[in-house]
Coordinates of C-alpha atoms and ligand atoms in Angstrom, one line a residue:
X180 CA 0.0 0.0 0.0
X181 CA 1.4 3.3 -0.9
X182 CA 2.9 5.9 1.9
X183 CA -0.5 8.4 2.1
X184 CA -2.8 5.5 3.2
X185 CA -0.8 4.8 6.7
X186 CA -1.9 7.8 9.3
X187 CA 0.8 9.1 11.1
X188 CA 0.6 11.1 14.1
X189 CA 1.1 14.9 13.4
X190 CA 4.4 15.0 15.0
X191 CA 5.8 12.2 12.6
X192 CA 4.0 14.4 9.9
X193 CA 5.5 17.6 10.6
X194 CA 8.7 16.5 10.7
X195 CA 8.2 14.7 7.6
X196 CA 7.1 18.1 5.9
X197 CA 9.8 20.1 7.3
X198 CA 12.2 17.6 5.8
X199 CA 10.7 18.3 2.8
X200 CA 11.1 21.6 2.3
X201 CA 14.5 21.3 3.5
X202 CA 15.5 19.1 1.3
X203 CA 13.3 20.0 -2.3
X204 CA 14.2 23.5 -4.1
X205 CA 11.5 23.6 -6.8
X206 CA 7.6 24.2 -5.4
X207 CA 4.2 24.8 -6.7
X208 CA 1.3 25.8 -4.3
X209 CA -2.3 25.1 -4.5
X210 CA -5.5 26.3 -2.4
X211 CA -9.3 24.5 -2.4
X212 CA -11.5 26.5 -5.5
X213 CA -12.9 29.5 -4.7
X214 CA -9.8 30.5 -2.5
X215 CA -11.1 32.1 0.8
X216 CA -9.1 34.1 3.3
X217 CA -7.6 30.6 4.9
X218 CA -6.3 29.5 1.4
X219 CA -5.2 32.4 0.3
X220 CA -3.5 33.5 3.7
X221 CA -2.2 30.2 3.4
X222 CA -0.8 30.1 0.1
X223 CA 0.9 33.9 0.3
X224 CA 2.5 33.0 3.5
X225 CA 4.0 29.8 2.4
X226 CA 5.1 31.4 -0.8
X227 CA 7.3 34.2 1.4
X228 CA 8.4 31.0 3.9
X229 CA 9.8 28.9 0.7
X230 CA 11.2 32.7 -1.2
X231 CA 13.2 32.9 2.4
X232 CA 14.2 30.2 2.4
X233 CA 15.8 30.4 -1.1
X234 CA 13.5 28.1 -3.1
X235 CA 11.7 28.5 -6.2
X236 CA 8.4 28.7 -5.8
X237 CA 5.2 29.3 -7.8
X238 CA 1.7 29.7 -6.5
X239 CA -1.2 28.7 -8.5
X240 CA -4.6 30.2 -9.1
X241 CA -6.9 28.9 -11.4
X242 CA -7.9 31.3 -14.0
X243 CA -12.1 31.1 -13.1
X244 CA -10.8 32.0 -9.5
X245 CA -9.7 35.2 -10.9
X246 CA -9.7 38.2 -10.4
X247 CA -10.1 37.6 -6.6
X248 CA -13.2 38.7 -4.5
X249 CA -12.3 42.6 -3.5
X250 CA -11.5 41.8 0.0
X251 CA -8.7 40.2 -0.9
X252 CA -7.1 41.8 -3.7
X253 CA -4.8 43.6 -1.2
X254 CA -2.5 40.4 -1.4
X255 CA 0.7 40.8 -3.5
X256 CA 0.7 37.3 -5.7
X257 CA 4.4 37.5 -6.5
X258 CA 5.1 34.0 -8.3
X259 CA 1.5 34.0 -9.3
X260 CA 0.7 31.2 -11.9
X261 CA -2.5 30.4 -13.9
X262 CA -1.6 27.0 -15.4
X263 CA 0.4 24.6 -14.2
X264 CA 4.0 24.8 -14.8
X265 CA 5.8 22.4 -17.7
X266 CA 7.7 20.9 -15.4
X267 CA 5.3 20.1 -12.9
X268 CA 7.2 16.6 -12.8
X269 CA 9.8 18.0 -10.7
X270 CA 8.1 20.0 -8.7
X271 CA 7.0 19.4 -5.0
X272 CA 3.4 20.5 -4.7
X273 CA 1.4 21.9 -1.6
X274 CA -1.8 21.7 -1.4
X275 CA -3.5 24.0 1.2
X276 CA -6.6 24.0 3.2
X277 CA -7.5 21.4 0.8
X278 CA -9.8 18.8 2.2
X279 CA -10.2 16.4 -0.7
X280 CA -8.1 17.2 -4.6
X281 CA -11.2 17.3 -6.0
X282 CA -11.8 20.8 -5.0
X283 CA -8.8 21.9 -6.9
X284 CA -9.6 21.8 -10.4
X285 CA -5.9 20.9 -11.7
X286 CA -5.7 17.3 -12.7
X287 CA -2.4 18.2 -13.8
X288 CA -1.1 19.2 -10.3
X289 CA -1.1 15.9 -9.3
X290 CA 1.7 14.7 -11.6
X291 CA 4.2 16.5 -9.0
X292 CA 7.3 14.8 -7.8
X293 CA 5.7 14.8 -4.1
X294 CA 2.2 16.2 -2.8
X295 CA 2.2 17.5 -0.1
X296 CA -1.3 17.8 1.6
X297 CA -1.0 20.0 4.7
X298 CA -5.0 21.1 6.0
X299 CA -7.1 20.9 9.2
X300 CA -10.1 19.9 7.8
X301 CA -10.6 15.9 9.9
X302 CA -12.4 14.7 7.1
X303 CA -9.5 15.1 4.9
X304 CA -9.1 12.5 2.3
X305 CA -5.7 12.1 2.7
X306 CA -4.8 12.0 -1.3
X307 CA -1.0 13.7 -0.7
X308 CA 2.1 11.5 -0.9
X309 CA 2.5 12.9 2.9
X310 CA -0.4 14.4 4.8
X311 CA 0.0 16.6 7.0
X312 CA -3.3 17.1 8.7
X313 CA -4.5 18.9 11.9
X314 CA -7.7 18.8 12.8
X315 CA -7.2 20.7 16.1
X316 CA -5.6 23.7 14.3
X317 CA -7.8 26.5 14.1
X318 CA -7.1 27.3 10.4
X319 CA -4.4 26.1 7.8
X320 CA -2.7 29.1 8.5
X321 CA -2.0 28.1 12.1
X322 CA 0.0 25.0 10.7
X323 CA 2.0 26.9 8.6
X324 CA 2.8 29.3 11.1
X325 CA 4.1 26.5 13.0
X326 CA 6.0 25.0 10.2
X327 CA 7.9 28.6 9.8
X328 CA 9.1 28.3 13.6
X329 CA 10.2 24.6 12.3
X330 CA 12.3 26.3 9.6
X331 CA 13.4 28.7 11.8
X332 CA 12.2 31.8 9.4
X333 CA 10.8 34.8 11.3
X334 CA 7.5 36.1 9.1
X335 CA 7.7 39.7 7.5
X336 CA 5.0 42.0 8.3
X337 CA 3.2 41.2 4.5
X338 CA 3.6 37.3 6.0
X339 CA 2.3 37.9 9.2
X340 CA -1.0 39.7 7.8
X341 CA -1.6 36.8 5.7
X342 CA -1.2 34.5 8.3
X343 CA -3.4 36.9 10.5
X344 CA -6.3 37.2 7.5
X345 CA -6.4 33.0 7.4
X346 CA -6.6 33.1 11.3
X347 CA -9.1 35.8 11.5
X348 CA -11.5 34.5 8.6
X349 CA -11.5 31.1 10.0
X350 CA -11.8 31.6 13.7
X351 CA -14.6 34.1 12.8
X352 CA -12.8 36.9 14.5
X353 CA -11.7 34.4 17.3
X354 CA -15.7 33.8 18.0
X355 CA -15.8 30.4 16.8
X356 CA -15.5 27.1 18.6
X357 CA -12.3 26.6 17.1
X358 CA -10.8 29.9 18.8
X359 CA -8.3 28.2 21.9
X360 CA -5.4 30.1 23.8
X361 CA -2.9 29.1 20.8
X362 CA -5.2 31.4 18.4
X363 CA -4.4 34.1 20.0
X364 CA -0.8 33.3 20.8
X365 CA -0.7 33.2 17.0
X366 CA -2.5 36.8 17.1
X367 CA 0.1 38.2 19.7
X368 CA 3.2 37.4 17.3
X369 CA 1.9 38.1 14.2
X370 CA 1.1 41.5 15.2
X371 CA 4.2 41.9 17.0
X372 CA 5.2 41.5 13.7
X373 CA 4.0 43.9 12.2
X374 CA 0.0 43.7 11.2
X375 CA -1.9 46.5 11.1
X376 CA -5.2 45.2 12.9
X377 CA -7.5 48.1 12.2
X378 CA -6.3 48.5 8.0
X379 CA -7.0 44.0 7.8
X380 CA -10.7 44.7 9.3
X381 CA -11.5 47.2 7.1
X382 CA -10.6 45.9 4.3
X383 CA -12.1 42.1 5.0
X384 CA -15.3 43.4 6.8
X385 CA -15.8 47.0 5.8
X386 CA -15.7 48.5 2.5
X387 CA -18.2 47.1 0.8
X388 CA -19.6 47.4 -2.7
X389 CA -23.3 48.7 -1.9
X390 CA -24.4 45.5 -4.6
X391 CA -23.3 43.3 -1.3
X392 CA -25.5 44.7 1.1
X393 CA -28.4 44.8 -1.7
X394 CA -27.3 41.2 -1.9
X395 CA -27.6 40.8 2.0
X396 CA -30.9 42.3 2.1
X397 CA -32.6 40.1 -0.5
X398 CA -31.3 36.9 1.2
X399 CA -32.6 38.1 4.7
X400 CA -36.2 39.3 3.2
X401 CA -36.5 35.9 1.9
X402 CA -35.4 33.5 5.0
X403 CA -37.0 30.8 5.7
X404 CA -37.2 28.9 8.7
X405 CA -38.2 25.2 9.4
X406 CA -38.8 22.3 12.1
X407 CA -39.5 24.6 15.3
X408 CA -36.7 27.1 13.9
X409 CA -34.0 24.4 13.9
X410 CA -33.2 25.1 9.9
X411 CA -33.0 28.8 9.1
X412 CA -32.2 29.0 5.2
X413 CA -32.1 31.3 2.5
X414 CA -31.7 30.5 -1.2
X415 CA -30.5 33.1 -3.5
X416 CA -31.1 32.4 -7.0
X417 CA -29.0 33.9 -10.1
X418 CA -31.8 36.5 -10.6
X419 CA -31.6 37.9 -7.1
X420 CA -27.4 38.3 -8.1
X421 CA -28.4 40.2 -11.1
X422 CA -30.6 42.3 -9.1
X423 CA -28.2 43.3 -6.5
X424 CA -25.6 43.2 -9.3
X425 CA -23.5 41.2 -7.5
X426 CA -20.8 38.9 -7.7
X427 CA -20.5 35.3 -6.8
X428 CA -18.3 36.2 -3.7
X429 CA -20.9 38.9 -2.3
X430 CA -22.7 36.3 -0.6
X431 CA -19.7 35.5 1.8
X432 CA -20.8 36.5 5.5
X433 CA -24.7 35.9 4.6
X434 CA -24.5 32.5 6.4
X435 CA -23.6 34.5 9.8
X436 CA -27.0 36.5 10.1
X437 CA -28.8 33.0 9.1
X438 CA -26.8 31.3 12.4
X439 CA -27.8 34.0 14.4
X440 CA -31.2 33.7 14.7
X441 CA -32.9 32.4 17.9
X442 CA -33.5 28.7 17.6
X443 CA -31.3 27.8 15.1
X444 CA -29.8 24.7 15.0
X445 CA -28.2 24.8 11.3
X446 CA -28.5 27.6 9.3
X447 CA -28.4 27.2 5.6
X448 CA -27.2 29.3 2.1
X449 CA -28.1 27.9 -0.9
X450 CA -26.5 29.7 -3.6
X451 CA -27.4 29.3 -7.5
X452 CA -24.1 29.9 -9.0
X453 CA -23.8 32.0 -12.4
X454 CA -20.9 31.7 -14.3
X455 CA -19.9 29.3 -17.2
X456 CA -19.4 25.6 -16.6
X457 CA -20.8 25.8 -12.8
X458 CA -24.0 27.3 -14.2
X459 CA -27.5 25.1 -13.1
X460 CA -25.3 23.9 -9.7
X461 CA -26.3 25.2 -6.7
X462 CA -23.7 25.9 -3.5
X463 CA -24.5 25.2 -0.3
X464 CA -22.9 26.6 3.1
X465 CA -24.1 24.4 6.5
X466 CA -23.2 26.4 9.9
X467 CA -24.2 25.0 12.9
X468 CA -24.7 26.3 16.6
X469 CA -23.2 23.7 18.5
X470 CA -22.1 20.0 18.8
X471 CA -25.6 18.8 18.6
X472 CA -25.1 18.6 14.4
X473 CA -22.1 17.6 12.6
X474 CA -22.9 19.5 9.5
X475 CA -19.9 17.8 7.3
X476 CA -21.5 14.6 8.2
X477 CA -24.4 16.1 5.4
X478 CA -22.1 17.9 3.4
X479 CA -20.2 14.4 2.8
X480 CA -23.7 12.6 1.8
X481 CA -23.6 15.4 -1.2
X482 CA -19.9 14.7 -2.3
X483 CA -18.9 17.9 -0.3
X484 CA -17.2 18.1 3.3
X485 CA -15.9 20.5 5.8
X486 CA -15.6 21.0 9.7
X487 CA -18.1 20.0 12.4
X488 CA -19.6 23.4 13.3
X489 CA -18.8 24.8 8.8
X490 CA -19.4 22.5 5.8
X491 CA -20.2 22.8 2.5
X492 CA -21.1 21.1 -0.7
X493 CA -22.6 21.6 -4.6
X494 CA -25.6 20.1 -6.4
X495 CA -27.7 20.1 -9.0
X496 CA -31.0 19.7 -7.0
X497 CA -33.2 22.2 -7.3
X498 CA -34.2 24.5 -4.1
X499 CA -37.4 22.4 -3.3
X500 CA -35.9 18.5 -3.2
X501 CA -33.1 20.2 -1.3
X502 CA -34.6 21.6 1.5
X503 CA -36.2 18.4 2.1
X504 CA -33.2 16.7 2.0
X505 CA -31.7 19.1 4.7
X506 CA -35.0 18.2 6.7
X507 CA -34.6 14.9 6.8
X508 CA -30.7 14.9 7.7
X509 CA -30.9 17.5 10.3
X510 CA -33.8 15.7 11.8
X511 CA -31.7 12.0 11.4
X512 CA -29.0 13.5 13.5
X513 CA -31.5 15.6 16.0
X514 CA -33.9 13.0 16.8
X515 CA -32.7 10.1 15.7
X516 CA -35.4 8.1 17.2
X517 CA -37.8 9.8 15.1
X518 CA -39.2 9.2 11.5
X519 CA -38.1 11.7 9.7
X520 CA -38.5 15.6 9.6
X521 CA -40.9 17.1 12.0
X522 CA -44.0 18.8 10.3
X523 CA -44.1 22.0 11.9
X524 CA -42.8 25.2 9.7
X525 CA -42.4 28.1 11.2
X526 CA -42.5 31.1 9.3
Ligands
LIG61 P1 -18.1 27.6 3.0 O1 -19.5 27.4 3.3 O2 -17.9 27.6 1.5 O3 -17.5 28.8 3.7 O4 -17.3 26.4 3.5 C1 -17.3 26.0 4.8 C2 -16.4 24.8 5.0 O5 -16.8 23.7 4.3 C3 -14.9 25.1 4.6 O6 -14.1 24.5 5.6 C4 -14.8 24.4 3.3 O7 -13.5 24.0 3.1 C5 -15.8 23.3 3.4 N1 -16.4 23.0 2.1 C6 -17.2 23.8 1.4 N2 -17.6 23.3 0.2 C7 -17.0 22.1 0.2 C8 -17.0 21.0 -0.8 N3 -17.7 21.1 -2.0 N4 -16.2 19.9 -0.5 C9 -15.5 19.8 0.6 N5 -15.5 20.8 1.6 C10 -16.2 21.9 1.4
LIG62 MN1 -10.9 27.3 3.2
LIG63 MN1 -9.4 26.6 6.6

């Protein structure tokens, strides 16, 4: 059986991964689709750890992934490529925040000399030639901050903010579950090091294109709740998009007001998705409230995955089978003595 399907424990791992990057000189570095402020953190910090290190070292982006959503445009992508490089075969690649390979579109990237596979999601699939997976890391950020202390290279203050935006964006602004003291150990040095907390926050969470609060507002005038309020979901079709003349990306943050409301157990956004090839599919975002629902448990019966508390996955059902779907699994997990989803809806 080949090296990836034996699990190692994360201190064998790391090792394994620093040795690595001690030892190879040529890299290519690759993020989930749809890059969000963990992968892309992720991916700009290890690009300046290998660059100090005096490797070469590409990142990738596919082309439909850009230009990037506006909040995060402020990154630099020095080494940025859009196709994977000819000789890929020699090339180490790093995949990052990546819970399966299917949700990077490069087939190609696979034909690397090693694959490296370093994420915190626990339902990784384990598809590198050495994992490096940590579920109790707060963000994929965290591990490669920790890999840098391996390699002994202090971060640069354009580093340390993309380290902080991965930390920040995945911890929810250190609200979330996954939020322990070594979050904000994480916080301390990095802004020792140089981020500018106040300029990150404005740019991720304020300075918004009026089409994204248009877009907010159409998705909150149409929630829905279900089963005693234990589902709250919106569904925001490609119409409502044009309406609010909004991107793909505007919809990011939606999910938090859906959470928040009294009674939720999961909250749900169901996203039709516009462009090209992904046209007719719908995305959906699970979040729930606490350990009473493992919501990448439901994502996984779609082909998707994700965290316990934030999962994720993309269909083709149409809005109506879909809800009922979410029904019936939030209920099978809820009251699992039960026959299926309770009747009551509330409105
Ligand atoms: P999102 O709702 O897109 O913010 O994603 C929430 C979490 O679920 C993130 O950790 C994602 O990596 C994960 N996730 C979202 N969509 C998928 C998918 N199609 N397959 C696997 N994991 C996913
Ligand atoms: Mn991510
Ligand atoms: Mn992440």
């Amino acid at each position: 059986m080949s090296e990836q399907h034996r699990i190692e424990s994360v201190e064998v791992t790391r090792e394994r991964v620093l040795q690595r990057i001690r030892d190879d000189s040529r890299f290519v570095l690759a993020a989930h689709e749809s890059p969000d402020g963990d992968a892309l953190g992720s991916l700009v910090a290890m690009q300046g750890l290998l660059t100090a290190l005096g490797k070469d070292s590409q990142m990738f982006i596919a082309a439909e992934d850009l230009p990037l959503p506006y909040e995060y445009r402020f990154f630099t992508l020095d080494g940025l490529i859009q196709a994977p490089p000819p000789d890929i075969a020699q090339r180490t690649v790093v995949f990052l925040d990546c819970g399966n390979i299917d949700r990077n579109s490069a087939i190609v990237l696979q034909q690397g000399r090693h694959l490296l596979n370093i994420d915190h999601h626990h339902d990784n699939t384990r598809f590198g030639t050495l994992d490096h997976v940590v579920p109790d890391a707060s963000c994929t950020a965290e591990i490669v901050w920790d890999l840098m202390h391996g390699l002994g290279v202090a971060p640069t203050a354009e580093v340390a903010q993309a380290l902080y935006v991965g930390l920040i964006t995945d911890t929810g602004r250190f609200m979330y579950e996954n939020t322990g003291p070594r979050a904000h150990e994480m916080a301390a040095e990095l802004i020792g090091a140089g981020v500018d907390v106040q300029a990150v926050y404005r740019r991720l969470y304020e300075e918004m294109p009026p089409a994204k609060i248009a877009l907010l507002a159409l998705a909150l005038g149409q929630m829905q709740r279900f089963d005693s309020g234990e589902l709250t979901l919106a569904a925001l079709s490609a119409e409502d998009f044009h309406e609010a003349g909004a991107q793909d990306s505007y919809s990011e943050g939606i999910i938090d007001h859906l959470r928040a409301v009294q009674g939720t157990k999961v909250a749900a956004l169901v996203r039709e998705l516009c462009g090209g090839e992904r046209s007719g599919q719908r995305k959906v975002s699970l979040r729930s409230t606490d350990d009473d629902v493992d919501v990448s448990q439901i994502a996984r019966e779609q082909g998707g995955g994700g965290h316990r508390r934030a999962a994720g996955f993309t269909t083709t059902l149409e809005v109506a089978p879909l809800i009922e779907f979410l029904r019936g699994a939030l209920a099978e997990q809820l009251h699992a003595t039960s026959n299926g989803p309770a009747t009551a809806t509330v409105a």
